[in-house]
mmCIF file of C-alpha atoms in Angstrom:
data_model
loop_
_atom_site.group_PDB
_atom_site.id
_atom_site.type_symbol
_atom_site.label_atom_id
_atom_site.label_comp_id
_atom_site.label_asym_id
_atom_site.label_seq_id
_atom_site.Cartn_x
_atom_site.Cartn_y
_atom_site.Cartn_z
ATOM 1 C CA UNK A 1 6.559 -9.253 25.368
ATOM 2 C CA UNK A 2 5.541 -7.077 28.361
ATOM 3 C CA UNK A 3 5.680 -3.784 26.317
ATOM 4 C CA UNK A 4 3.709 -5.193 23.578
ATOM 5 C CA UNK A 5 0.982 -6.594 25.577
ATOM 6 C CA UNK A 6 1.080 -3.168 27.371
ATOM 7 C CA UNK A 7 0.041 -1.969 23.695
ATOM 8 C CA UNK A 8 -2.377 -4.044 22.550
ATOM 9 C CA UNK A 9 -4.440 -3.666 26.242
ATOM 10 C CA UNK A 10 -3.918 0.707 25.548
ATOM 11 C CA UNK A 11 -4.687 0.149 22.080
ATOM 12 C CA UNK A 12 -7.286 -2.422 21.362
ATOM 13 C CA UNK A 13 -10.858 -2.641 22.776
ATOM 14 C CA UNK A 14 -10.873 -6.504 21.899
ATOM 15 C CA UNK A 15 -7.730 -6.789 24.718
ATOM 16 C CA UNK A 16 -10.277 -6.554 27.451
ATOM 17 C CA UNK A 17 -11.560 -10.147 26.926
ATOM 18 C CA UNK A 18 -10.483 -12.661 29.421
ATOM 19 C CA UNK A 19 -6.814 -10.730 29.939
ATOM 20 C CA UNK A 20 -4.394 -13.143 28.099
ATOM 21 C CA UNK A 21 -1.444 -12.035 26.581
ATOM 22 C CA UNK A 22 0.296 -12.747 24.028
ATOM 23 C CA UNK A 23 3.447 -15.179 24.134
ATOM 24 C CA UNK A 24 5.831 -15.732 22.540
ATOM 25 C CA UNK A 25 4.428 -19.293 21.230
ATOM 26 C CA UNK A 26 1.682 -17.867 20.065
ATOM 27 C CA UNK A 27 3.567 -15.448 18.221
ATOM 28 C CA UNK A 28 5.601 -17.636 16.655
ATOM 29 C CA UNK A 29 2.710 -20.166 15.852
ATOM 30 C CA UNK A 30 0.604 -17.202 14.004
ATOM 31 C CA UNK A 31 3.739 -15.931 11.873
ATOM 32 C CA UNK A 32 5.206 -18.802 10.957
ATOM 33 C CA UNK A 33 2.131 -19.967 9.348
ATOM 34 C CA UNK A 34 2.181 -17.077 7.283
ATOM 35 C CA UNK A 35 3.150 -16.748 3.960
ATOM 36 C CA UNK A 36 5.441 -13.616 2.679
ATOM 37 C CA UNK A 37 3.375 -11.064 0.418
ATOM 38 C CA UNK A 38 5.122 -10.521 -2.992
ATOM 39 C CA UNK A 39 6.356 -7.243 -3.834
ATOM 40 C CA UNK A 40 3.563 -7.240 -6.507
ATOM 41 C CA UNK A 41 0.143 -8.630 -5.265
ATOM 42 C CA UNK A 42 -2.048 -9.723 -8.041
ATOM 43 C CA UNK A 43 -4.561 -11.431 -6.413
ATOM 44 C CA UNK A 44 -6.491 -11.086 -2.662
ATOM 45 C CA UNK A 45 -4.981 -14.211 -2.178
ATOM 46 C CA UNK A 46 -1.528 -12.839 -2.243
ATOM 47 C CA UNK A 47 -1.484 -10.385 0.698
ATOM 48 C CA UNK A 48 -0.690 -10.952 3.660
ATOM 49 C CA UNK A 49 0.585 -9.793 6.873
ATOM 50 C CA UNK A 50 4.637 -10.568 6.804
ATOM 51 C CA UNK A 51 6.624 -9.175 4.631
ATOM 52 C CA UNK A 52 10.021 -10.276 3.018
ATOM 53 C CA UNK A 53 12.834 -8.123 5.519
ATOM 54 C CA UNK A 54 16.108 -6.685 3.225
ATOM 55 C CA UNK A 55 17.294 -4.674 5.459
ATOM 56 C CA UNK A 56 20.817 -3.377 4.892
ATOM 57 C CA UNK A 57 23.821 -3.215 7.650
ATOM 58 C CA UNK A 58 22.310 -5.855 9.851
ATOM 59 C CA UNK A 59 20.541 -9.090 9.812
ATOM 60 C CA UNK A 60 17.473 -10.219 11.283
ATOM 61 C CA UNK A 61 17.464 -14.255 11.824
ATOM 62 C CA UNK A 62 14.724 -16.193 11.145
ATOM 63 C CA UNK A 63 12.211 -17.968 13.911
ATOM 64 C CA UNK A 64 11.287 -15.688 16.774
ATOM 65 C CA UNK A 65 13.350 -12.201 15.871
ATOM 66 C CA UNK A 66 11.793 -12.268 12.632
ATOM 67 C CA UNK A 67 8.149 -12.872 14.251
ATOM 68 C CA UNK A 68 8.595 -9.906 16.670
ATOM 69 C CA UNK A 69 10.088 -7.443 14.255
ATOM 70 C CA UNK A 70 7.225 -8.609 11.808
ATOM 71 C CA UNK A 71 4.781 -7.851 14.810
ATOM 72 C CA UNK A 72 6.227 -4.444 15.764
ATOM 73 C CA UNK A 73 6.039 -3.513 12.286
ATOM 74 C CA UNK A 74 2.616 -4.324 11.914
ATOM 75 C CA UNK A 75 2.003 -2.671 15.270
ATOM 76 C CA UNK A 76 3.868 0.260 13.974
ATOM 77 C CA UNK A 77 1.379 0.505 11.051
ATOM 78 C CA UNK A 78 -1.445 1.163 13.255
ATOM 79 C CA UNK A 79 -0.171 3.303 15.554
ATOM 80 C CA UNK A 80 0.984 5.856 12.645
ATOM 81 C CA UNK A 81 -1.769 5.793 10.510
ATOM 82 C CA UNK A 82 -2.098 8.865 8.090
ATOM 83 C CA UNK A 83 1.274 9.715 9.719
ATOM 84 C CA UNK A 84 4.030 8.938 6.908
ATOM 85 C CA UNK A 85 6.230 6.971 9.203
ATOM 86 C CA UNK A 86 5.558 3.796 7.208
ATOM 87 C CA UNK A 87 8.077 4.557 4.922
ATOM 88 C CA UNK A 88 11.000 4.791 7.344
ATOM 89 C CA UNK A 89 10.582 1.652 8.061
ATOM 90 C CA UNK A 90 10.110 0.418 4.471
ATOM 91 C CA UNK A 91 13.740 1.561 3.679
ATOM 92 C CA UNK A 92 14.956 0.229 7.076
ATOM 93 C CA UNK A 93 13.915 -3.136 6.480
ATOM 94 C CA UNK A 94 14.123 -3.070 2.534
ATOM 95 C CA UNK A 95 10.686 -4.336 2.535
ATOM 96 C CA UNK A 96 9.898 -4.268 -1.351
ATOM 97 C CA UNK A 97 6.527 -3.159 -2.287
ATOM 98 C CA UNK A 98 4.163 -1.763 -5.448
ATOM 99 C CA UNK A 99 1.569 1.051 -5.900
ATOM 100 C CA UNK A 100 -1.159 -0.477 -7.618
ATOM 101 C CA UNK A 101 -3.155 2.142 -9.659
ATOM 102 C CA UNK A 102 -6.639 1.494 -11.050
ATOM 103 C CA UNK A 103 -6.119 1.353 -15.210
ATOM 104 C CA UNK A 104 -2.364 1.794 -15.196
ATOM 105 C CA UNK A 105 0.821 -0.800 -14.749
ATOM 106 C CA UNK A 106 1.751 -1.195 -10.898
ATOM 107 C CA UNK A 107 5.203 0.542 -9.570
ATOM 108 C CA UNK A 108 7.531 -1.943 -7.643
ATOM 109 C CA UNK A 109 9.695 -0.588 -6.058
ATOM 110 C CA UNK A 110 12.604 -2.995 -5.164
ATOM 111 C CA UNK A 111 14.694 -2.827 -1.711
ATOM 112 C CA UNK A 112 18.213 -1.207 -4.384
ATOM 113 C CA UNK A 113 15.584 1.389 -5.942
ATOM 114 C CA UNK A 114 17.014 4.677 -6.348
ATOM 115 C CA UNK A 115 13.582 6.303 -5.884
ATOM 116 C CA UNK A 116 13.901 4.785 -2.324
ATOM 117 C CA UNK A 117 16.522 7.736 -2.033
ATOM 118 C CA UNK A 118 15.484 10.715 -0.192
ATOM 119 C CA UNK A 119 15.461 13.459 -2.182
ATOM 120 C CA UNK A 120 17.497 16.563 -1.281
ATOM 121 C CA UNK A 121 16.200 19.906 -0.669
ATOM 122 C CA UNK A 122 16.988 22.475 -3.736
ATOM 123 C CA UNK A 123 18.706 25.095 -1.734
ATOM 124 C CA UNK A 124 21.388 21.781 -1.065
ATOM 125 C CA UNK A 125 21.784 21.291 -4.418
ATOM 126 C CA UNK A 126 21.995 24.673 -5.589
ATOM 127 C CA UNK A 127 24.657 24.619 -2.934
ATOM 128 C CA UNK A 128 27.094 21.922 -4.362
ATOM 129 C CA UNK A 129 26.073 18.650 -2.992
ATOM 130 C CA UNK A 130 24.921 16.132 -6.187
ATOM 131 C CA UNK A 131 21.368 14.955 -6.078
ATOM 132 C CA UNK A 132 20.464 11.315 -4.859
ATOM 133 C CA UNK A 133 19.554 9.675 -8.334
ATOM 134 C CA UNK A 134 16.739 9.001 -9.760
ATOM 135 C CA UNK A 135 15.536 6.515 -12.946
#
């Protein structure tokens, strides 16, 4: 909790109130109160700040490692802004999301996706090696 509360005071003009920091009960108050956003948010109403983990090779337990991945993550979000990194951890966690478009039929992508795959470079395929697949 140290590091993080190191972050938010480096990173957040509101952290220079009265100086308290965040515990771990007050974590775990704020994000279990929550409610997970669906992979396909129809309404306002529906989003929200945690997200349903998938992640692959490892489990994450519910209660208080859930709450501080969800908080890193969300952490994570802000610091790389306009940076592309969200997506790393998108796979990582198998965090299913859509791309709403204005006039057209939203794109979920679900945490077994193919399109999750990253794509290889030509010159590797050219080379031999079979490209990830793709619907």
């Amino acid at each position: 909790m140290e590091d993080i509360n190191n972050w938010i005071v480096y990173h957040s003009v509101i952290s220079e109130d009265e100086g308290a920091d965040l515990t771990l009960e007050a974590l775990n108050s704020f994000y279990d109160a929550l409610p997970y956003e669906p992979a396909l948010v129809n309404t306002v109403a529906d989003r929200s700040l945690k997200k349903k983990l998938n992640p692959e090779g490892f489990t994450v337990n519910a209660g208080t490692e859930e709450n501080l991945i969800q908080l890193i993550l969300q952490l994570r979000r802000l610091e790389g802004l306009q940076e592309g990194l969200r997506w790393y951890d998108l796979k990582r966690y198998g965090i299913e999301f859509s791309h709403n478009r204005a006039g057209n039929v939203p794109i979920v992508l679900t945490k077994d996706d193919p399109r999750r795959a990253i794509q290889l470079p030509p010159d590797v395929i050219n080379a031999g090696m079979k490209a990830n697949p793709r619907n």
